[in-house]
mmCIF file of N, CA, C and O in Angstrom:
data_model
loop_
_atom_site.group_PDB
_atom_site.id
_atom_site.type_symbol
_atom_site.label_atom_id
_atom_site.label_comp_id
_atom_site.label_asym_id
_atom_site.label_seq_id
_atom_site.Cartn_x
_atom_site.Cartn_y
_atom_site.Cartn_z
ATOM 1 N N MET F 11 21.247 -13.005 20.987
ATOM 2 C CA MET F 11 22.343 -13.534 20.193
ATOM 3 C C MET F 11 22.333 -15.056 20.262
ATOM 4 O O MET F 11 22.036 -15.636 21.308
ATOM 5 N N TYR F 12 22.686 -15.648 19.142
ATOM 6 C CA TYR F 12 22.744 -17.104 19.023
ATOM 7 C C TYR F 12 24.018 -17.464 18.274
ATOM 8 O O TYR F 12 24.601 -16.618 17.595
ATOM 9 N N ARG F 13 24.458 -18.713 18.395
ATOM 10 C CA ARG F 13 25.640 -19.174 17.682
ATOM 11 C C ARG F 13 25.348 -20.523 17.054
ATOM 12 O O ARG F 13 24.863 -21.439 17.717
ATOM 13 N N LEU F 14 25.657 -20.626 15.762
ATOM 14 C CA LEU F 14 25.525 -21.872 15.035
ATOM 15 C C LEU F 14 26.924 -22.381 14.713
ATOM 16 O O LEU F 14 27.760 -21.628 14.189
ATOM 17 N N THR F 15 27.180 -23.638 15.035
ATOM 18 C CA THR F 15 28.458 -24.266 14.734
ATOM 19 C C THR F 15 28.185 -25.586 14.025
ATOM 20 O O THR F 15 27.339 -26.361 14.458
ATOM 21 N N VAL F 16 28.911 -25.828 12.934
ATOM 22 C CA VAL F 16 28.807 -27.065 12.163
ATOM 23 C C VAL F 16 30.191 -27.697 12.164
ATOM 24 O O VAL F 16 31.196 -27.024 11.935
ATOM 25 N N PHE F 17 30.227 -29.016 12.452
ATOM 26 C CA PHE F 17 31.501 -29.724 12.599
ATOM 27 C C PHE F 17 31.624 -30.876 11.611
ATOM 28 O O PHE F 17 30.641 -31.500 11.245
ATOM 29 N N GLU F 18 32.878 -31.177 11.252
ATOM 30 C CA GLU F 18 33.207 -32.417 10.554
ATOM 31 C C GLU F 18 33.211 -33.546 11.577
ATOM 32 O O GLU F 18 33.233 -33.293 12.786
ATOM 33 N N LYS F 19 33.241 -34.749 11.109
ATOM 34 C CA LYS F 19 33.273 -35.917 11.991
ATOM 35 C C LYS F 19 34.494 -35.906 12.915
ATOM 36 O O LYS F 19 34.428 -36.340 14.064
ATOM 37 N N ASN F 20 35.619 -35.363 12.416
ATOM 38 C CA ASN F 20 36.852 -35.323 13.196
ATOM 39 C C ASN F 20 36.906 -34.153 14.176
ATOM 40 O O ASN F 20 37.904 -33.950 14.853
ATOM 41 N N GLY F 21 35.851 -33.347 14.240
ATOM 42 C CA GLY F 21 35.778 -32.231 15.183
ATOM 43 C C GLY F 21 36.153 -30.879 14.592
ATOM 44 O O GLY F 21 35.988 -29.852 15.236
ATOM 45 N N LYS F 22 36.665 -30.872 13.374
ATOM 46 C CA LYS F 22 37.037 -29.617 12.725
ATOM 47 C C LYS F 22 35.779 -28.776 12.470
ATOM 48 O O LYS F 22 34.774 -29.268 11.973
ATOM 49 N N LYS F 23 35.863 -27.492 12.819
ATOM 50 C CA LYS F 23 34.735 -26.584 12.591
ATOM 51 C C LYS F 23 34.661 -26.203 11.123
ATOM 52 O O LYS F 23 35.620 -25.735 10.536
ATOM 53 N N LEU F 24 33.498 -26.425 10.538
ATOM 54 C CA LEU F 24 33.246 -26.013 9.168
ATOM 55 C C LEU F 24 32.618 -24.627 9.111
ATOM 56 O O LEU F 24 32.776 -23.886 8.142
ATOM 57 N N PHE F 25 31.883 -24.299 10.171
ATOM 58 C CA PHE F 25 31.130 -23.054 10.209
ATOM 59 C C PHE F 25 30.918 -22.695 11.671
ATOM 60 O O PHE F 25 30.565 -23.546 12.483
ATOM 61 N N ASP F 26 31.168 -21.436 12.006
ATOM 62 C CA ASP F 26 30.973 -20.981 13.384
ATOM 63 C C ASP F 26 30.623 -19.502 13.313
ATOM 64 O O ASP F 26 31.483 -18.671 13.035
ATOM 65 N N GLN F 27 29.340 -19.203 13.517
ATOM 66 C CA GLN F 27 28.893 -17.822 13.328
ATOM 67 C C GLN F 27 27.846 -17.450 14.363
ATOM 68 O O GLN F 27 26.952 -18.231 14.665
ATOM 69 N N SER F 28 27.958 -16.235 14.873
ATOM 70 C CA SER F 28 26.932 -15.669 15.756
ATOM 71 C C SER F 28 25.943 -14.890 14.910
ATOM 72 O O SER F 28 26.299 -14.350 13.862
ATOM 73 N N PHE F 29 24.705 -14.853 15.375
ATOM 74 C CA PHE F 29 23.679 -14.077 14.674
ATOM 75 C C PHE F 29 22.616 -13.657 15.664
ATOM 76 O O PHE F 29 22.514 -14.196 16.759
ATOM 77 N N GLU F 30 21.833 -12.668 15.289
ATOM 78 C CA GLU F 30 20.737 -12.177 16.108
ATOM 79 C C GLU F 30 19.422 -12.711 15.565
ATOM 80 O O GLU F 30 19.256 -12.870 14.354
ATOM 81 N N ALA F 31 18.500 -12.971 16.473
ATOM 82 C CA ALA F 31 17.141 -13.383 16.111
ATOM 83 C C ALA F 31 16.197 -12.856 17.189
ATOM 84 O O ALA F 31 16.601 -12.648 18.328
ATOM 85 N N ASP F 32 14.940 -12.675 16.796
ATOM 86 C CA ASP F 32 13.947 -12.122 17.724
ATOM 87 C C ASP F 32 13.458 -13.122 18.756
ATOM 88 O O ASP F 32 12.933 -12.735 19.789
ATOM 89 N N SER F 33 13.616 -14.420 18.458
ATOM 90 C CA SER F 33 13.125 -15.453 19.372
ATOM 91 C C SER F 33 13.889 -16.750 19.131
ATOM 92 O O SER F 33 14.604 -16.879 18.127
ATOM 93 N N ASP F 34 13.705 -17.701 20.032
ATOM 94 C CA ASP F 34 14.330 -19.010 19.855
ATOM 95 C C ASP F 34 13.824 -19.682 18.580
ATOM 96 O O ASP F 34 14.606 -20.288 17.843
ATOM 97 N N GLU F 35 12.539 -19.567 18.311
ATOM 98 C CA GLU F 35 11.974 -20.183 17.111
ATOM 99 C C GLU F 35 12.569 -19.565 15.846
ATOM 100 O O GLU F 35 12.904 -20.276 14.888
ATOM 101 N N ALA F 36 12.718 -18.252 15.820
ATOM 102 C CA ALA F 36 13.334 -17.579 14.669
ATOM 103 C C ALA F 36 14.793 -18.008 14.518
ATOM 104 O O ALA F 36 15.282 -18.176 13.397
ATOM 105 N N ALA F 37 15.480 -18.221 15.623
ATOM 106 C CA ALA F 37 16.877 -18.673 15.576
ATOM 107 C C ALA F 37 16.956 -20.084 14.996
ATOM 108 O O ALA F 37 17.860 -20.384 14.211
ATOM 109 N N LYS F 38 16.022 -20.956 15.357
ATOM 110 C CA LYS F 38 15.999 -22.317 14.811
ATOM 111 C C LYS F 38 15.784 -22.291 13.299
ATOM 112 O O LYS F 38 16.463 -22.987 12.548
ATOM 113 N N ILE F 39 14.847 -21.467 12.855
ATOM 114 C CA ILE F 39 14.557 -21.360 11.418
ATOM 115 C C ILE F 39 15.778 -20.845 10.671
ATOM 116 O O ILE F 39 16.176 -21.394 9.641
ATOM 117 N N HIS F 40 16.391 -19.806 11.194
ATOM 118 C CA HIS F 40 17.582 -19.234 10.562
ATOM 119 C C HIS F 40 18.706 -20.276 10.516
ATOM 120 O O HIS F 40 19.400 -20.404 9.499
ATOM 121 N N SER F 41 18.871 -21.017 11.596
ATOM 122 C CA SER F 41 19.915 -22.045 11.647
ATOM 123 C C SER F 41 19.687 -23.118 10.595
ATOM 124 O O SER F 41 20.618 -23.510 9.882
ATOM 125 N N PHE F 42 18.446 -23.609 10.483
ATOM 126 C CA PHE F 42 18.141 -24.622 9.472
ATOM 127 C C PHE F 42 18.424 -24.107 8.059
ATOM 128 O O PHE F 42 18.942 -24.826 7.218
ATOM 129 N N GLU F 43 18.095 -22.838 7.809
ATOM 130 C CA GLU F 43 18.364 -22.254 6.487
ATOM 131 C C GLU F 43 19.859 -22.228 6.201
ATOM 132 O O GLU F 43 20.301 -22.572 5.110
ATOM 133 N N LEU F 44 20.643 -21.823 7.187
ATOM 134 C CA LEU F 44 22.097 -21.802 7.007
ATOM 135 C C LEU F 44 22.651 -23.212 6.807
ATOM 136 O O LEU F 44 23.513 -23.432 5.946
ATOM 137 N N ILE F 45 22.170 -24.148 7.573
ATOM 138 C CA ILE F 45 22.637 -25.537 7.469
ATOM 139 C C ILE F 45 22.342 -26.074 6.067
ATOM 140 O O ILE F 45 23.186 -26.726 5.448
ATOM 141 N N GLN F 46 21.174 -25.795 5.551
ATOM 142 C CA GLN F 46 20.824 -26.257 4.206
ATOM 143 C C GLN F 46 21.718 -25.603 3.149
ATOM 144 O O GLN F 46 22.140 -26.264 2.205
ATOM 145 N N LYS F 47 22.015 -24.322 3.288
ATOM 146 C CA LYS F 47 22.896 -23.635 2.342
ATOM 147 C C LYS F 47 24.294 -24.241 2.364
ATOM 148 O O LYS F 47 24.964 -24.294 1.339
ATOM 149 N N LEU F 48 24.737 -24.673 3.534
ATOM 150 C CA LEU F 48 26.074 -25.239 3.684
ATOM 151 C C LEU F 48 26.122 -26.725 3.351
ATOM 152 O O LEU F 48 27.180 -27.332 3.417
ATOM 153 N N ALA F 49 24.968 -27.303 3.016
ATOM 154 C CA ALA F 49 24.856 -28.752 2.800
ATOM 155 C C ALA F 49 25.356 -29.496 4.038
ATOM 156 O O ALA F 49 26.061 -30.495 3.937
ATOM 157 N N GLY F 50 24.971 -28.976 5.185
ATOM 158 C CA GLY F 50 25.446 -29.555 6.431
ATOM 159 C C GLY F 50 24.419 -30.403 7.149
ATOM 160 O O GLY F 50 24.606 -30.723 8.322
ATOM 161 N N GLU F 51 23.352 -30.797 6.464
ATOM 162 C CA GLU F 51 22.302 -31.577 7.120
ATOM 163 C C GLU F 51 22.837 -32.887 7.685
ATOM 164 O O GLU F 51 22.332 -33.386 8.682
ATOM 165 N N ASP F 52 23.873 -33.438 7.054
ATOM 166 C CA ASP F 52 24.423 -34.711 7.512
ATOM 167 C C ASP F 52 25.651 -34.528 8.398
ATOM 168 O O ASP F 52 26.335 -35.486 8.738
ATOM 169 N N LYS F 53 25.947 -33.289 8.770
ATOM 170 C CA LYS F 53 27.081 -32.991 9.651
ATOM 171 C C LYS F 53 26.577 -32.851 11.085
ATOM 172 O O LYS F 53 25.385 -32.788 11.359
ATOM 173 N N THR F 54 27.516 -32.792 12.006
ATOM 174 C CA THR F 54 27.179 -32.491 13.390
ATOM 175 C C THR F 54 27.037 -30.983 13.507
ATOM 176 O O THR F 54 27.878 -30.236 13.025
ATOM 177 N N TYR F 55 25.952 -30.541 14.136
ATOM 178 C CA TYR F 55 25.758 -29.105 14.315
ATOM 179 C C TYR F 55 25.037 -28.830 15.620
ATOM 180 O O TYR F 55 24.407 -29.700 16.215
ATOM 181 N N ARG F 56 25.175 -27.583 16.058
ATOM 182 C CA ARG F 56 24.470 -27.123 17.267
ATOM 183 C C ARG F 56 24.181 -25.640 17.133
ATOM 184 O O ARG F 56 24.929 -24.894 16.496
ATOM 185 N N CYS F 57 23.085 -25.259 17.732
ATOM 186 C CA CYS F 57 22.737 -23.840 17.842
ATOM 187 C C CYS F 57 22.481 -23.569 19.311
ATOM 188 O O CYS F 57 21.685 -24.271 19.950
ATOM 189 N N THR F 58 23.172 -22.585 19.845
ATOM 190 C CA THR F 58 23.034 -22.242 21.253
ATOM 191 C C THR F 58 22.662 -20.771 21.407
ATOM 192 O O THR F 58 22.955 -19.954 20.542
ATOM 193 N N SER F 59 22.023 -20.476 22.529
ATOM 194 C CA SER F 59 21.707 -19.089 22.854
ATOM 195 C C SER F 59 22.872 -18.507 23.644
ATOM 196 O O SER F 59 23.752 -19.240 24.129
ATOM 197 N N LEU F 60 22.889 -17.204 23.793
ATOM 198 C CA LEU F 60 23.951 -16.522 24.511
ATOM 199 C C LEU F 60 24.037 -16.982 25.968
ATOM 200 O O LEU F 60 25.125 -17.035 26.542
ATOM 201 N N ASP F 61 22.894 -17.370 26.547
ATOM 202 C CA ASP F 61 22.892 -17.821 27.939
ATOM 203 C C ASP F 61 23.153 -19.323 28.072
ATOM 204 O O ASP F 61 22.987 -19.897 29.151
ATOM 205 N N GLY F 62 23.553 -19.982 26.971
ATOM 206 C CA GLY F 62 23.987 -21.372 27.028
ATOM 207 C C GLY F 62 22.918 -22.409 26.752
ATOM 208 O O GLY F 62 23.205 -23.608 26.831
ATOM 209 N N ARG F 63 21.699 -21.995 26.431
ATOM 210 C CA ARG F 63 20.649 -22.974 26.115
ATOM 211 C C ARG F 63 20.917 -23.617 24.758
ATOM 212 O O ARG F 63 21.267 -22.932 23.800
ATOM 213 N N LEU F 64 20.732 -24.905 24.679
ATOM 214 C CA LEU F 64 20.918 -25.653 23.442
ATOM 215 C C LEU F 64 19.589 -25.705 22.700
ATOM 216 O O LEU F 64 18.618 -26.285 23.181
ATOM 217 N N LEU F 65 19.522 -25.070 21.528
ATOM 218 C CA LEU F 65 18.283 -25.004 20.754
ATOM 219 C C LEU F 65 18.213 -26.108 19.716
ATOM 220 O O LEU F 65 17.138 -26.647 19.444
ATOM 221 N N LEU F 66 19.332 -26.410 19.089
ATOM 222 C CA LEU F 66 19.408 -27.457 18.071
ATOM 223 C C LEU F 66 20.666 -28.267 18.310
ATOM 224 O O LEU F 66 21.698 -27.713 18.685
ATOM 225 N N PHE F 67 20.561 -29.562 18.065
ATOM 226 C CA PHE F 67 21.748 -30.400 18.152
ATOM 227 C C PHE F 67 21.517 -31.620 17.269
ATOM 228 O O PHE F 67 20.456 -32.229 17.312
ATOM 229 N N HIS F 68 22.486 -31.925 16.455
ATOM 230 C CA HIS F 68 22.407 -33.091 15.571
ATOM 231 C C HIS F 68 23.808 -33.676 15.433
ATOM 232 O O HIS F 68 24.771 -32.939 15.273
ATOM 233 N N THR F 69 23.898 -35.004 15.524
ATOM 234 C CA THR F 69 25.169 -35.673 15.266
ATOM 235 C C THR F 69 25.029 -36.551 14.051
ATOM 236 O O THR F 69 23.956 -37.087 13.787
ATOM 237 N N GLU F 70 26.116 -36.677 13.307
ATOM 238 C CA GLU F 70 26.090 -37.506 12.103
ATOM 239 C C GLU F 70 26.249 -38.943 12.444
ATOM 240 O O GLU F 70 26.655 -39.372 13.439
#
């Protein structure tokens, strides 16, 4: 299980969803696809694993 969260500059969550993936790499790909669909490339976002590992992190 993984969780992708996308934030506004003020900290408001725009998107917060858990999803399943077969590997960390698959989770990164899925996260990037979701971020692009949400037009969130310029937002702050993070993708974490269930055990707390940070896979993706970007700040605006």
